[in-house]
JSON list of C-alpha atoms in Angstrom, two decimals:
[
{"chain": "U", "resi": 1, "resn": "UNK", "atom": "CA", "xyz": [-25.85, 53.77, 49.12]},
{"chain": "U", "resi": 2, "resn": "UNK", "atom": "CA", "xyz": [-24.40, 54.68, 45.75]},
{"chain": "U", "resi": 3, "resn": "UNK", "atom": "CA", "xyz": [-26.10, 53.39, 42.62]},
{"chain": "U", "resi": 4, "resn": "UNK", "atom": "CA", "xyz": [-22.80, 52.05, 41.27]},
{"chain": "U", "resi": 5, "resn": "UNK", "atom": "CA", "xyz": [-22.11, 49.82, 44.29]},
{"chain": "U", "resi": 6, "resn": "UNK", "atom": "CA", "xyz": [-22.36, 46.13, 43.41]},
{"chain": "U", "resi": 7, "resn": "UNK", "atom": "CA", "xyz": [-24.74, 44.26, 45.70]},
{"chain": "U", "resi": 8, "resn": "UNK", "atom": "CA", "xyz": [-25.26, 40.54, 46.25]},
{"chain": "U", "resi": 9, "resn": "UNK", "atom": "CA", "xyz": [-27.75, 38.82, 48.53]},
{"chain": "U", "resi": 10, "resn": "UNK", "atom": "CA", "xyz": [-26.49, 35.57, 50.03]},
{"chain": "U", "resi": 11, "resn": "UNK", "atom": "CA", "xyz": [-29.34, 33.05, 50.30]},
{"chain": "U", "resi": 12, "resn": "UNK", "atom": "CA", "xyz": [-28.60, 29.81, 52.20]},
{"chain": "U", "resi": 13, "resn": "UNK", "atom": "CA", "xyz": [-30.83, 26.91, 51.20]},
{"chain": "U", "resi": 14, "resn": "UNK", "atom": "CA", "xyz": [-31.77, 23.48, 52.43]},
{"chain": "U", "resi": 15, "resn": "UNK", "atom": "CA", "xyz": [-34.85, 21.90, 50.85]},
{"chain": "U", "resi": 16, "resn": "UNK", "atom": "CA", "xyz": [-36.17, 25.15, 49.37]},
{"chain": "U", "resi": 17, "resn": "UNK", "atom": "CA", "xyz": [-36.82, 24.00, 45.79]},
{"chain": "U", "resi": 18, "resn": "UNK", "atom": "CA", "xyz": [-40.45, 25.17, 45.88]},
{"chain": "U", "resi": 19, "resn": "UNK", "atom": "CA", "xyz": [-39.50, 28.65, 47.08]},
{"chain": "U", "resi": 20, "resn": "UNK", "atom": "CA", "xyz": [-36.21, 29.51, 45.38]},
{"chain": "U", "resi": 21, "resn": "UNK", "atom": "CA", "xyz": [-37.31, 30.65, 41.91]},
{"chain": "U", "resi": 22, "resn": "UNK", "atom": "CA", "xyz": [-40.28, 32.46, 43.44]},
{"chain": "U", "resi": 23, "resn": "UNK", "atom": "CA", "xyz": [-38.21, 34.50, 45.90]},
{"chain": "U", "resi": 24, "resn": "UNK", "atom": "CA", "xyz": [-35.39, 35.27, 43.45]},
{"chain": "U", "resi": 25, "resn": "UNK", "atom": "CA", "xyz": [-37.97, 36.34, 40.87]},
{"chain": "U", "resi": 26, "resn": "UNK", "atom": "CA", "xyz": [-39.51, 38.72, 43.38]},
{"chain": "U", "resi": 27, "resn": "UNK", "atom": "CA", "xyz": [-36.08, 40.12, 44.25]},
{"chain": "U", "resi": 28, "resn": "UNK", "atom": "CA", "xyz": [-35.18, 40.79, 40.64]},
{"chain": "U", "resi": 29, "resn": "UNK", "atom": "CA", "xyz": [-38.58, 42.30, 39.91]},
{"chain": "U", "resi": 30, "resn": "UNK", "atom": "CA", "xyz": [-38.06, 44.78, 42.75]},
{"chain": "U", "resi": 31, "resn": "UNK", "atom": "CA", "xyz": [-34.28, 45.25, 42.37]},
{"chain": "U", "resi": 32, "resn": "UNK", "atom": "CA", "xyz": [-32.98, 44.19, 38.94]},
{"chain": "U", "resi": 33, "resn": "UNK", "atom": "CA", "xyz": [-29.44, 45.36, 39.81]},
{"chain": "U", "resi": 34, "resn": "UNK", "atom": "CA", "xyz": [-29.00, 43.00, 42.79]},
{"chain": "U", "resi": 35, "resn": "UNK", "atom": "CA", "xyz": [-27.22, 39.69, 42.32]},
{"chain": "U", "resi": 36, "resn": "UNK", "atom": "CA", "xyz": [-27.99, 36.48, 44.23]},
{"chain": "U", "resi": 37, "resn": "UNK", "atom": "CA", "xyz": [-25.65, 33.85, 45.64]},
{"chain": "U", "resi": 38, "resn": "UNK", "atom": "CA", "xyz": [-27.40, 30.62, 46.55]},
{"chain": "U", "resi": 39, "resn": "UNK", "atom": "CA", "xyz": [-25.46, 28.56, 49.10]},
{"chain": "U", "resi": 40, "resn": "UNK", "atom": "CA", "xyz": [-26.99, 25.10, 49.07]},
{"chain": "U", "resi": 41, "resn": "UNK", "atom": "CA", "xyz": [-26.18, 22.49, 51.70]},
{"chain": "U", "resi": 42, "resn": "UNK", "atom": "CA", "xyz": [-26.70, 19.47, 49.44]},
{"chain": "U", "resi": 43, "resn": "UNK", "atom": "CA", "xyz": [-30.50, 19.62, 49.68]},
{"chain": "U", "resi": 44, "resn": "UNK", "atom": "CA", "xyz": [-32.03, 16.20, 49.02]},
{"chain": "U", "resi": 45, "resn": "UNK", "atom": "CA", "xyz": [-35.10, 17.78, 47.37]},
{"chain": "U", "resi": 46, "resn": "UNK", "atom": "CA", "xyz": [-33.10, 19.08, 44.39]},
{"chain": "U", "resi": 47, "resn": "UNK", "atom": "CA", "xyz": [-32.73, 22.73, 45.44]},
{"chain": "U", "resi": 48, "resn": "UNK", "atom": "CA", "xyz": [-29.13, 22.74, 44.22]},
{"chain": "U", "resi": 49, "resn": "UNK", "atom": "CA", "xyz": [-30.12, 21.55, 40.75]},
{"chain": "U", "resi": 50, "resn": "UNK", "atom": "CA", "xyz": [-32.86, 24.20, 40.61]},
{"chain": "U", "resi": 51, "resn": "UNK", "atom": "CA", "xyz": [-30.30, 26.86, 41.57]},
{"chain": "U", "resi": 52, "resn": "UNK", "atom": "CA", "xyz": [-27.96, 25.66, 38.81]},
{"chain": "U", "resi": 53, "resn": "UNK", "atom": "CA", "xyz": [-30.80, 25.88, 36.30]},
{"chain": "U", "resi": 54, "resn": "UNK", "atom": "CA", "xyz": [-31.51, 29.46, 37.38]},
{"chain": "U", "resi": 55, "resn": "UNK", "atom": "CA", "xyz": [-27.83, 30.41, 37.22]},
{"chain": "U", "resi": 56, "resn": "UNK", "atom": "CA", "xyz": [-27.54, 29.02, 33.69]},
{"chain": "U", "resi": 57, "resn": "UNK", "atom": "CA", "xyz": [-30.43, 31.25, 32.60]},
{"chain": "U", "resi": 58, "resn": "UNK", "atom": "CA", "xyz": [-29.48, 34.43, 34.50]},
{"chain": "U", "resi": 59, "resn": "UNK", "atom": "CA", "xyz": [-25.95, 35.75, 35.05]},
{"chain": "U", "resi": 60, "resn": "UNK", "atom": "CA", "xyz": [-27.15, 37.58, 38.17]},
{"chain": "U", "resi": 61, "resn": "UNK", "atom": "CA", "xyz": [-27.58, 34.22, 39.94]},
{"chain": "U", "resi": 62, "resn": "UNK", "atom": "CA", "xyz": [-24.60, 32.30, 41.33]},
{"chain": "U", "resi": 63, "resn": "UNK", "atom": "CA", "xyz": [-24.43, 29.02, 43.23]},
{"chain": "U", "resi": 64, "resn": "UNK", "atom": "CA", "xyz": [-22.17, 27.45, 45.84]},
{"chain": "U", "resi": 65, "resn": "UNK", "atom": "CA", "xyz": [-22.65, 23.75, 46.59]},
{"chain": "U", "resi": 66, "resn": "UNK", "atom": "CA", "xyz": [-21.64, 22.53, 50.04]},
{"chain": "U", "resi": 67, "resn": "UNK", "atom": "CA", "xyz": [-21.12, 18.90, 51.04]},
{"chain": "U", "resi": 68, "resn": "UNK", "atom": "CA", "xyz": [-23.86, 18.84, 53.65]},
{"chain": "U", "resi": 69, "resn": "UNK", "atom": "CA", "xyz": [-25.88, 20.71, 56.25]},
{"chain": "U", "resi": 70, "resn": "UNK", "atom": "CA", "xyz": [-23.41, 22.29, 58.66]},
{"chain": "U", "resi": 71, "resn": "UNK", "atom": "CA", "xyz": [-25.25, 25.31, 60.02]},
{"chain": "U", "resi": 72, "resn": "UNK", "atom": "CA", "xyz": [-26.61, 28.66, 58.92]},
{"chain": "U", "resi": 73, "resn": "UNK", "atom": "CA", "xyz": [-23.55, 30.57, 60.04]},
{"chain": "U", "resi": 74, "resn": "UNK", "atom": "CA", "xyz": [-21.18, 28.26, 58.18]},
{"chain": "U", "resi": 75, "resn": "UNK", "atom": "CA", "xyz": [-23.18, 28.75, 54.99]},
{"chain": "U", "resi": 76, "resn": "UNK", "atom": "CA", "xyz": [-23.09, 32.52, 55.37]},
{"chain": "U", "resi": 77, "resn": "UNK", "atom": "CA", "xyz": [-19.35, 32.55, 56.08]},
{"chain": "U", "resi": 78, "resn": "UNK", "atom": "CA", "xyz": [-18.77, 30.55, 52.90]},
{"chain": "U", "resi": 79, "resn": "UNK", "atom": "CA", "xyz": [-20.98, 32.95, 50.97]},
{"chain": "U", "resi": 80, "resn": "UNK", "atom": "CA", "xyz": [-19.34, 36.05, 52.43]},
{"chain": "U", "resi": 81, "resn": "UNK", "atom": "CA", "xyz": [-15.89, 34.77, 51.48]},
{"chain": "U", "resi": 82, "resn": "UNK", "atom": "CA", "xyz": [-17.02, 34.18, 47.90]},
{"chain": "U", "resi": 83, "resn": "UNK", "atom": "CA", "xyz": [-18.68, 37.61, 47.68]},
{"chain": "U", "resi": 84, "resn": "UNK", "atom": "CA", "xyz": [-15.63, 39.43, 49.03]},
{"chain": "U", "resi": 85, "resn": "UNK", "atom": "CA", "xyz": [-13.37, 37.63, 46.56]},
{"chain": "U", "resi": 86, "resn": "UNK", "atom": "CA", "xyz": [-15.80, 38.54, 43.77]},
{"chain": "U", "resi": 87, "resn": "UNK", "atom": "CA", "xyz": [-15.45, 42.24, 44.62]},
{"chain": "U", "resi": 88, "resn": "UNK", "atom": "CA", "xyz": [-18.97, 43.08, 45.79]},
{"chain": "U", "resi": 89, "resn": "UNK", "atom": "CA", "xyz": [-19.37, 46.37, 47.68]},
{"chain": "U", "resi": 90, "resn": "UNK", "atom": "CA", "xyz": [-22.52, 45.42, 49.60]},
{"chain": "U", "resi": 91, "resn": "UNK", "atom": "CA", "xyz": [-23.21, 41.89, 50.83]},
{"chain": "U", "resi": 92, "resn": "UNK", "atom": "CA", "xyz": [-26.60, 40.94, 52.21]},
{"chain": "U", "resi": 93, "resn": "UNK", "atom": "CA", "xyz": [-28.43, 38.11, 53.94]},
{"chain": "U", "resi": 94, "resn": "UNK", "atom": "CA", "xyz": [-31.91, 36.92, 53.05]},
{"chain": "U", "resi": 95, "resn": "UNK", "atom": "CA", "xyz": [-33.95, 33.79, 53.70]},
{"chain": "U", "resi": 96, "resn": "UNK", "atom": "CA", "xyz": [-35.19, 31.72, 50.78]},
{"chain": "U", "resi": 97, "resn": "UNK", "atom": "CA", "xyz": [-38.66, 31.08, 52.20]},
{"chain": "U", "resi": 98, "resn": "UNK", "atom": "CA", "xyz": [-40.25, 34.50, 51.62]},
{"chain": "U", "resi": 99, "resn": "UNK", "atom": "CA", "xyz": [-40.20, 35.62, 55.24]},
{"chain": "U", "resi": 100, "resn": "UNK", "atom": "CA", "xyz": [-37.91, 38.48, 54.19]},
{"chain": "U", "resi": 101, "resn": "UNK", "atom": "CA", "xyz": [-39.78, 40.45, 51.57]},
{"chain": "U", "resi": 102, "resn": "UNK", "atom": "CA", "xyz": [-37.53, 41.53, 48.70]},
{"chain": "U", "resi": 103, "resn": "UNK", "atom": "CA", "xyz": [-39.85, 44.46, 48.05]},
{"chain": "U", "resi": 104, "resn": "UNK", "atom": "CA", "xyz": [-38.67, 45.97, 51.35]},
{"chain": "U", "resi": 105, "resn": "UNK", "atom": "CA", "xyz": [-34.97, 45.73, 50.56]},
{"chain": "U", "resi": 106, "resn": "UNK", "atom": "CA", "xyz": [-34.96, 49.40, 49.57]},
{"chain": "U", "resi": 107, "resn": "UNK", "atom": "CA", "xyz": [-35.46, 50.26, 53.26]},
{"chain": "U", "resi": 108, "resn": "UNK", "atom": "CA", "xyz": [-32.18, 48.55, 54.09]},
{"chain": "U", "resi": 109, "resn": "UNK", "atom": "CA", "xyz": [-30.33, 49.98, 51.10]},
{"chain": "U", "resi": 110, "resn": "UNK", "atom": "CA", "xyz": [-31.35, 53.55, 51.96]},
{"chain": "U", "resi": 111, "resn": "UNK", "atom": "CA", "xyz": [-30.24, 53.13, 55.59]},
{"chain": "U", "resi": 112, "resn": "UNK", "atom": "CA", "xyz": [-26.79, 51.93, 54.50]},
{"chain": "U", "resi": 113, "resn": "UNK", "atom": "CA", "xyz": [-25.89, 55.52, 53.56]},
{"chain": "U", "resi": 114, "resn": "UNK", "atom": "CA", "xyz": [-24.85, 56.19, 57.16]},
{"chain": "U", "resi": 115, "resn": "UNK", "atom": "CA", "xyz": [-24.31, 52.69, 58.56]},
{"chain": "U", "resi": 116, "resn": "UNK", "atom": "CA", "xyz": [-21.88, 49.79, 58.36]},
{"chain": "U", "resi": 117, "resn": "UNK", "atom": "CA", "xyz": [-24.53, 47.13, 58.99]},
{"chain": "U", "resi": 118, "resn": "UNK", "atom": "CA", "xyz": [-28.27, 47.48, 58.48]},
{"chain": "U", "resi": 119, "resn": "UNK", "atom": "CA", "xyz": [-30.71, 45.02, 60.03]},
{"chain": "U", "resi": 120, "resn": "UNK", "atom": "CA", "xyz": [-34.30, 44.55, 58.93]},
{"chain": "U", "resi": 121, "resn": "UNK", "atom": "CA", "xyz": [-35.93, 44.45, 62.35]},
{"chain": "U", "resi": 122, "resn": "UNK", "atom": "CA", "xyz": [-39.20, 42.93, 63.54]},
{"chain": "U", "resi": 123, "resn": "UNK", "atom": "CA", "xyz": [-39.06, 44.59, 66.95]},
{"chain": "U", "resi": 124, "resn": "UNK", "atom": "CA", "xyz": [-38.45, 48.29, 66.31]},
{"chain": "U", "resi": 125, "resn": "UNK", "atom": "CA", "xyz": [-41.40, 50.69, 65.93]},
{"chain": "U", "resi": 126, "resn": "UNK", "atom": "CA", "xyz": [-43.05, 49.96, 62.60]},
{"chain": "U", "resi": 127, "resn": "UNK", "atom": "CA", "xyz": [-41.78, 46.40, 62.45]},
{"chain": "U", "resi": 128, "resn": "UNK", "atom": "CA", "xyz": [-44.19, 43.48, 62.56]},
{"chain": "U", "resi": 129, "resn": "UNK", "atom": "CA", "xyz": [-44.61, 39.72, 62.26]},
{"chain": "U", "resi": 130, "resn": "UNK", "atom": "CA", "xyz": [-47.34, 37.98, 60.26]},
{"chain": "U", "resi": 131, "resn": "UNK", "atom": "CA", "xyz": [-48.75, 34.52, 61.08]},
{"chain": "U", "resi": 132, "resn": "UNK", "atom": "CA", "xyz": [-46.72, 33.85, 64.20]},
{"chain": "U", "resi": 133, "resn": "UNK", "atom": "CA", "xyz": [-48.44, 32.39, 67.27]},
{"chain": "U", "resi": 134, "resn": "UNK", "atom": "CA", "xyz": [-48.20, 34.30, 70.52]},
{"chain": "U", "resi": 135, "resn": "UNK", "atom": "CA", "xyz": [-45.66, 31.91, 72.06]},
{"chain": "U", "resi": 136, "resn": "UNK", "atom": "CA", "xyz": [-43.24, 32.38, 69.16]},
{"chain": "U", "resi": 137, "resn": "UNK", "atom": "CA", "xyz": [-43.53, 36.15, 69.34]},
{"chain": "U", "resi": 138, "resn": "UNK", "atom": "CA", "xyz": [-42.84, 35.97, 73.08]},
{"chain": "U", "resi": 139, "resn": "UNK", "atom": "CA", "xyz": [-39.84, 33.69, 72.56]},
{"chain": "U", "resi": 140, "resn": "UNK", "atom": "CA", "xyz": [-38.29, 36.00, 69.96]},
{"chain": "U", "resi": 141, "resn": "UNK", "atom": "CA", "xyz": [-38.95, 39.21, 71.90]},
{"chain": "U", "resi": 142, "resn": "UNK", "atom": "CA", "xyz": [-37.79, 37.65, 75.16]},
{"chain": "U", "resi": 143, "resn": "UNK", "atom": "CA", "xyz": [-34.71, 36.17, 73.54]},
{"chain": "U", "resi": 144, "resn": "UNK", "atom": "CA", "xyz": [-33.70, 39.51, 72.07]},
{"chain": "U", "resi": 145, "resn": "UNK", "atom": "CA", "xyz": [-34.29, 41.27, 75.38]},
{"chain": "U", "resi": 146, "resn": "UNK", "atom": "CA", "xyz": [-32.04, 38.69, 77.04]},
{"chain": "U", "resi": 147, "resn": "UNK", "atom": "CA", "xyz": [-29.36, 39.25, 74.38]},
{"chain": "U", "resi": 148, "resn": "UNK", "atom": "CA", "xyz": [-29.43, 43.01, 74.95]},
{"chain": "U", "resi": 149, "resn": "UNK", "atom": "CA", "xyz": [-29.11, 42.54, 78.71]},
{"chain": "U", "resi": 150, "resn": "UNK", "atom": "CA", "xyz": [-26.42, 39.86, 78.59]},
{"chain": "U", "resi": 151, "resn": "UNK", "atom": "CA", "xyz": [-24.23, 41.38, 75.89]},
{"chain": "U", "resi": 152, "resn": "UNK", "atom": "CA", "xyz": [-24.88, 45.03, 76.68]},
{"chain": "U", "resi": 153, "resn": "UNK", "atom": "CA", "xyz": [-25.90, 45.97, 73.15]},
{"chain": "U", "resi": 154, "resn": "UNK", "atom": "CA", "xyz": [-28.75, 48.18, 71.97]},
{"chain": "U", "resi": 155, "resn": "UNK", "atom": "CA", "xyz": [-29.86, 46.15, 68.96]},
{"chain": "U", "resi": 156, "resn": "UNK", "atom": "CA", "xyz": [-33.52, 45.21, 69.38]},
{"chain": "U", "resi": 157, "resn": "UNK", "atom": "CA", "xyz": [-33.51, 42.35, 66.85]},
{"chain": "U", "resi": 158, "resn": "UNK", "atom": "CA", "xyz": [-30.02, 40.88, 67.06]},
{"chain": "U", "resi": 159, "resn": "UNK", "atom": "CA", "xyz": [-31.28, 37.48, 65.86]},
{"chain": "U", "resi": 160, "resn": "UNK", "atom": "CA", "xyz": [-32.75, 38.88, 62.61]},
{"chain": "U", "resi": 161, "resn": "UNK", "atom": "CA", "xyz": [-31.47, 37.50, 59.31]},
{"chain": "U", "resi": 162, "resn": "UNK", "atom": "CA", "xyz": [-32.39, 40.24, 56.82]},
{"chain": "U", "resi": 163, "resn": "UNK", "atom": "CA", "xyz": [-29.21, 42.32, 56.61]},
{"chain": "U", "resi": 164, "resn": "UNK", "atom": "CA", "xyz": [-26.83, 44.39, 54.51]},
{"chain": "U", "resi": 165, "resn": "UNK", "atom": "CA", "xyz": [-23.12, 44.68, 55.27]},
{"chain": "U", "resi": 166, "resn": "UNK", "atom": "CA", "xyz": [-20.62, 46.98, 53.64]},
{"chain": "U", "resi": 167, "resn": "UNK", "atom": "CA", "xyz": [-17.66, 44.94, 52.42]},
{"chain": "U", "resi": 168, "resn": "UNK", "atom": "CA", "xyz": [-15.39, 47.03, 54.68]},
{"chain": "U", "resi": 169, "resn": "UNK", "atom": "CA", "xyz": [-17.46, 45.91, 57.66]},
{"chain": "U", "resi": 170, "resn": "UNK", "atom": "CA", "xyz": [-16.96, 42.22, 56.96]},
{"chain": "U", "resi": 171, "resn": "UNK", "atom": "CA", "xyz": [-13.26, 42.83, 56.30]},
{"chain": "U", "resi": 172, "resn": "UNK", "atom": "CA", "xyz": [-12.91, 44.40, 59.76]},
{"chain": "U", "resi": 173, "resn": "UNK", "atom": "CA", "xyz": [-14.69, 41.56, 61.58]},
{"chain": "U", "resi": 174, "resn": "UNK", "atom": "CA", "xyz": [-11.94, 38.96, 61.04]},
{"chain": "U", "resi": 175, "resn": "UNK", "atom": "CA", "xyz": [-14.38, 36.33, 59.82]},
{"chain": "U", "resi": 176, "resn": "UNK", "atom": "CA", "xyz": [-11.73, 33.62, 60.12]},
{"chain": "U", "resi": 177, "resn": "UNK", "atom": "CA", "xyz": [-12.16, 33.79, 63.91]},
{"chain": "U", "resi": 178, "resn": "UNK", "atom": "CA", "xyz": [-15.97, 33.33, 63.84]},
{"chain": "U", "resi": 179, "resn": "UNK", "atom": "CA", "xyz": [-16.85, 29.94, 65.34]},
{"chain": "U", "resi": 180, "resn": "UNK", "atom": "CA", "xyz": [-20.64, 30.28, 65.65]},
{"chain": "U", "resi": 181, "resn": "UNK", "atom": "CA", "xyz": [-22.23, 28.17, 62.93]},
{"chain": "U", "resi": 182, "resn": "UNK", "atom": "CA", "xyz": [-25.92, 28.04, 63.94]},
{"chain": "U", "resi": 183, "resn": "UNK", "atom": "CA", "xyz": [-28.55, 30.73, 64.45]},
{"chain": "U", "resi": 184, "resn": "UNK", "atom": "CA", "xyz": [-26.40, 32.41, 67.13]},
{"chain": "U", "resi": 185, "resn": "UNK", "atom": "CA", "xyz": [-24.25, 33.55, 64.20]},
{"chain": "U", "resi": 186, "resn": "UNK", "atom": "CA", "xyz": [-26.56, 36.53, 63.64]},
{"chain": "U", "resi": 187, "resn": "UNK", "atom": "CA", "xyz": [-26.10, 37.78, 67.20]},
{"chain": "U", "resi": 188, "resn": "UNK", "atom": "CA", "xyz": [-22.36, 37.13, 67.00]},
{"chain": "U", "resi": 189, "resn": "UNK", "atom": "CA", "xyz": [-21.85, 39.29, 63.91]},
{"chain": "U", "resi": 190, "resn": "UNK", "atom": "CA", "xyz": [-24.06, 42.14, 65.15]},
{"chain": "U", "resi": 191, "resn": "UNK", "atom": "CA", "xyz": [-22.09, 42.20, 68.39]},
{"chain": "U", "resi": 192, "resn": "UNK", "atom": "CA", "xyz": [-18.73, 42.02, 66.62]},
{"chain": "U", "resi": 193, "resn": "UNK", "atom": "CA", "xyz": [-19.75, 44.96, 64.43]},
{"chain": "U", "resi": 194, "resn": "UNK", "atom": "CA", "xyz": [-20.57, 47.09, 67.47]},
{"chain": "U", "resi": 195, "resn": "UNK", "atom": "CA", "xyz": [-17.42, 45.99, 69.33]},
{"chain": "U", "resi": 196, "resn": "UNK", "atom": "CA", "xyz": [-15.40, 47.13, 66.31]},
{"chain": "U", "resi": 197, "resn": "UNK", "atom": "CA", "xyz": [-16.76, 50.65, 66.78]},
{"chain": "U", "resi": 198, "resn": "UNK", "atom": "CA", "xyz": [-18.94, 50.46, 63.67]},
{"chain": "U", "resi": 199, "resn": "UNK", "atom": "CA", "xyz": [-22.50, 51.67, 63.18]},
{"chain": "U", "resi": 200, "resn": "UNK", "atom": "CA", "xyz": [-25.49, 49.34, 63.21]},
{"chain": "U", "resi": 201, "resn": "UNK", "atom": "CA", "xyz": [-28.89, 50.63, 62.13]},
{"chain": "U", "resi": 202, "resn": "UNK", "atom": "CA", "xyz": [-32.23, 48.86, 62.35]},
{"chain": "U", "resi": 203, "resn": "UNK", "atom": "CA", "xyz": [-35.10, 49.54, 59.98]},
{"chain": "U", "resi": 204, "resn": "UNK", "atom": "CA", "xyz": [-38.62, 48.16, 60.38]},
{"chain": "U", "resi": 205, "resn": "UNK", "atom": "CA", "xyz": [-39.75, 45.27, 58.20]},
{"chain": "U", "resi": 206, "resn": "UNK", "atom": "CA", "xyz": [-42.81, 43.07, 58.01]},
{"chain": "U", "resi": 207, "resn": "UNK", "atom": "CA", "xyz": [-41.68, 39.49, 58.61]},
{"chain": "U", "resi": 208, "resn": "UNK", "atom": "CA", "xyz": [-44.02, 36.94, 57.03]},
{"chain": "U", "resi": 209, "resn": "UNK", "atom": "CA", "xyz": [-44.00, 33.32, 58.17]},
{"chain": "U", "resi": 210, "resn": "UNK", "atom": "CA", "xyz": [-43.38, 30.91, 55.31]},
{"chain": "U", "resi": 211, "resn": "UNK", "atom": "CA", "xyz": [-46.35, 29.35, 53.52]},
{"chain": "U", "resi": 212, "resn": "UNK", "atom": "CA", "xyz": [-44.45, 26.58, 51.70]},
{"chain": "U", "resi": 213, "resn": "UNK", "atom": "CA", "xyz": [-41.99, 24.07, 53.09]},
{"chain": "U", "resi": 214, "resn": "UNK", "atom": "CA", "xyz": [-40.89, 23.38, 56.63]},
{"chain": "U", "resi": 215, "resn": "UNK", "atom": "CA", "xyz": [-39.34, 25.95, 58.96]},
{"chain": "U", "resi": 216, "resn": "UNK", "atom": "CA", "xyz": [-35.79, 25.22, 60.13]},
{"chain": "U", "resi": 217, "resn": "UNK", "atom": "CA", "xyz": [-36.52, 27.05, 63.39]},
{"chain": "U", "resi": 218, "resn": "UNK", "atom": "CA", "xyz": [-38.16, 25.26, 66.31]},
{"chain": "U", "resi": 219, "resn": "UNK", "atom": "CA", "xyz": [-38.48, 25.80, 70.02]},
{"chain": "U", "resi": 220, "resn": "UNK", "atom": "CA", "xyz": [-35.60, 23.40, 70.62]},
{"chain": "U", "resi": 221, "resn": "UNK", "atom": "CA", "xyz": [-33.38, 25.27, 68.14]},
{"chain": "U", "resi": 222, "resn": "UNK", "atom": "CA", "xyz": [-34.26, 28.61, 69.74]},
{"chain": "U", "resi": 223, "resn": "UNK", "atom": "CA", "xyz": [-33.49, 27.33, 73.25]},
{"chain": "U", "resi": 224, "resn": "UNK", "atom": "CA", "xyz": [-30.17, 25.86, 72.08]},
{"chain": "U", "resi": 225, "resn": "UNK", "atom": "CA", "xyz": [-29.28, 29.21, 70.48]},
{"chain": "U", "resi": 226, "resn": "UNK", "atom": "CA", "xyz": [-30.02, 31.04, 73.74]},
{"chain": "U", "resi": 227, "resn": "UNK", "atom": "CA", "xyz": [-27.91, 28.51, 75.63]},
{"chain": "U", "resi": 228, "resn": "UNK", "atom": "CA", "xyz": [-24.98, 29.16, 73.32]},
{"chain": "U", "resi": 229, "resn": "UNK", "atom": "CA", "xyz": [-25.49, 32.91, 73.61]},
{"chain": "U", "resi": 230, "resn": "UNK", "atom": "CA", "xyz": [-25.41, 32.57, 77.40]},
{"chain": "U", "resi": 231, "resn": "UNK", "atom": "CA", "xyz": [-22.10, 30.71, 77.35]},
{"chain": "U", "resi": 232, "resn": "UNK", "atom": "CA", "xyz": [-20.63, 33.09, 74.81]},
{"chain": "U", "resi": 233, "resn": "UNK", "atom": "CA", "xyz": [-21.96, 36.18, 76.60]},
{"chain": "U", "resi": 234, "resn": "UNK", "atom": "CA", "xyz": [-20.62, 35.11, 79.99]},
{"chain": "U", "resi": 235, "resn": "UNK", "atom": "CA", "xyz": [-17.21, 34.46, 78.47]},
{"chain": "U", "resi": 236, "resn": "UNK", "atom": "CA", "xyz": [-17.27, 37.91, 76.90]},
{"chain": "U", "resi": 237, "resn": "UNK", "atom": "CA", "xyz": [-18.24, 39.55, 80.18]},
{"chain": "U", "resi": 238, "resn": "UNK", "atom": "CA", "xyz": [-15.46, 37.63, 81.95]},
{"chain": "U", "resi": 239, "resn": "UNK", "atom": "CA", "xyz": [-12.96, 38.79, 79.32]},
{"chain": "U", "resi": 240, "resn": "UNK", "atom": "CA", "xyz": [-14.16, 42.36, 79.77]},
{"chain": "U", "resi": 241, "resn": "UNK", "atom": "CA", "xyz": [-13.54, 42.13, 83.51]},
{"chain": "U", "resi": 242, "resn": "UNK", "atom": "CA", "xyz": [-10.09, 40.73, 82.81]},
{"chain": "U", "resi": 243, "resn": "UNK", "atom": "CA", "xyz": [-9.26, 43.63, 80.52]},
{"chain": "U", "resi": 244, "resn": "UNK", "atom": "CA", "xyz": [-10.60, 46.09, 83.10]},
{"chain": "U", "resi": 245, "resn": "UNK", "atom": "CA", "xyz": [-8.48, 44.63, 85.90]},
{"chain": "U", "resi": 246, "resn": "UNK", "atom": "CA", "xyz": [-5.47, 44.55, 83.58]},
{"chain": "U", "resi": 247, "resn": "UNK", "atom": "CA", "xyz": [-5.61, 48.31, 83.22]},
{"chain": "U", "resi": 248, "resn": "UNK", "atom": "CA", "xyz": [-5.36, 48.84, 86.96]}
]
């Protein structure tokens, strides 16, 4: 990507006060030219106030306050809309808990030279996960295999949340029609990008399980996401059959 392209990382937060300054500090140490948009869902632990304090001290930090917790996808959609209106050329996703290492963002930025969406992937050669139990690795790998089979896409880590989009990519995806608000949002946008005839690249990252705070992902959340993907995927396959028969 060009050095004059403006980049912002959208960071959704809910009860991440202990992690926010730490992760943003790491990002700016590694990439001083990258801005941050914190999208806080009215965290009761004071994350929003901490984000405001950081924004007052650093003009590279911006904050959106939402009324309550309404899903990861909804927070990202709000952040994407703000970033597009603000004129950013590259819009990224990153967790606040340190699982996505800012020091590896250069891998994604380099890959954006010939891609419309770049995903930091745990499950391509060279990718890895640190401090995950075997059952969680199996759930993530199996879930992504199921996604590839059901939706007919080649992305190996469609559920990953470390990403860079070109602004033109998001503009082509008709974000107003996106209804997925939870973790299935990641799969939805990767699939929409491919369906639009755009290029998705995956680069290996080392995903590190958080050491502070509570994870928002659980077995129940993962199963619910797969259930929603199943319903959505079957509808998509049915629509594809309808379009195929309509051509005959």
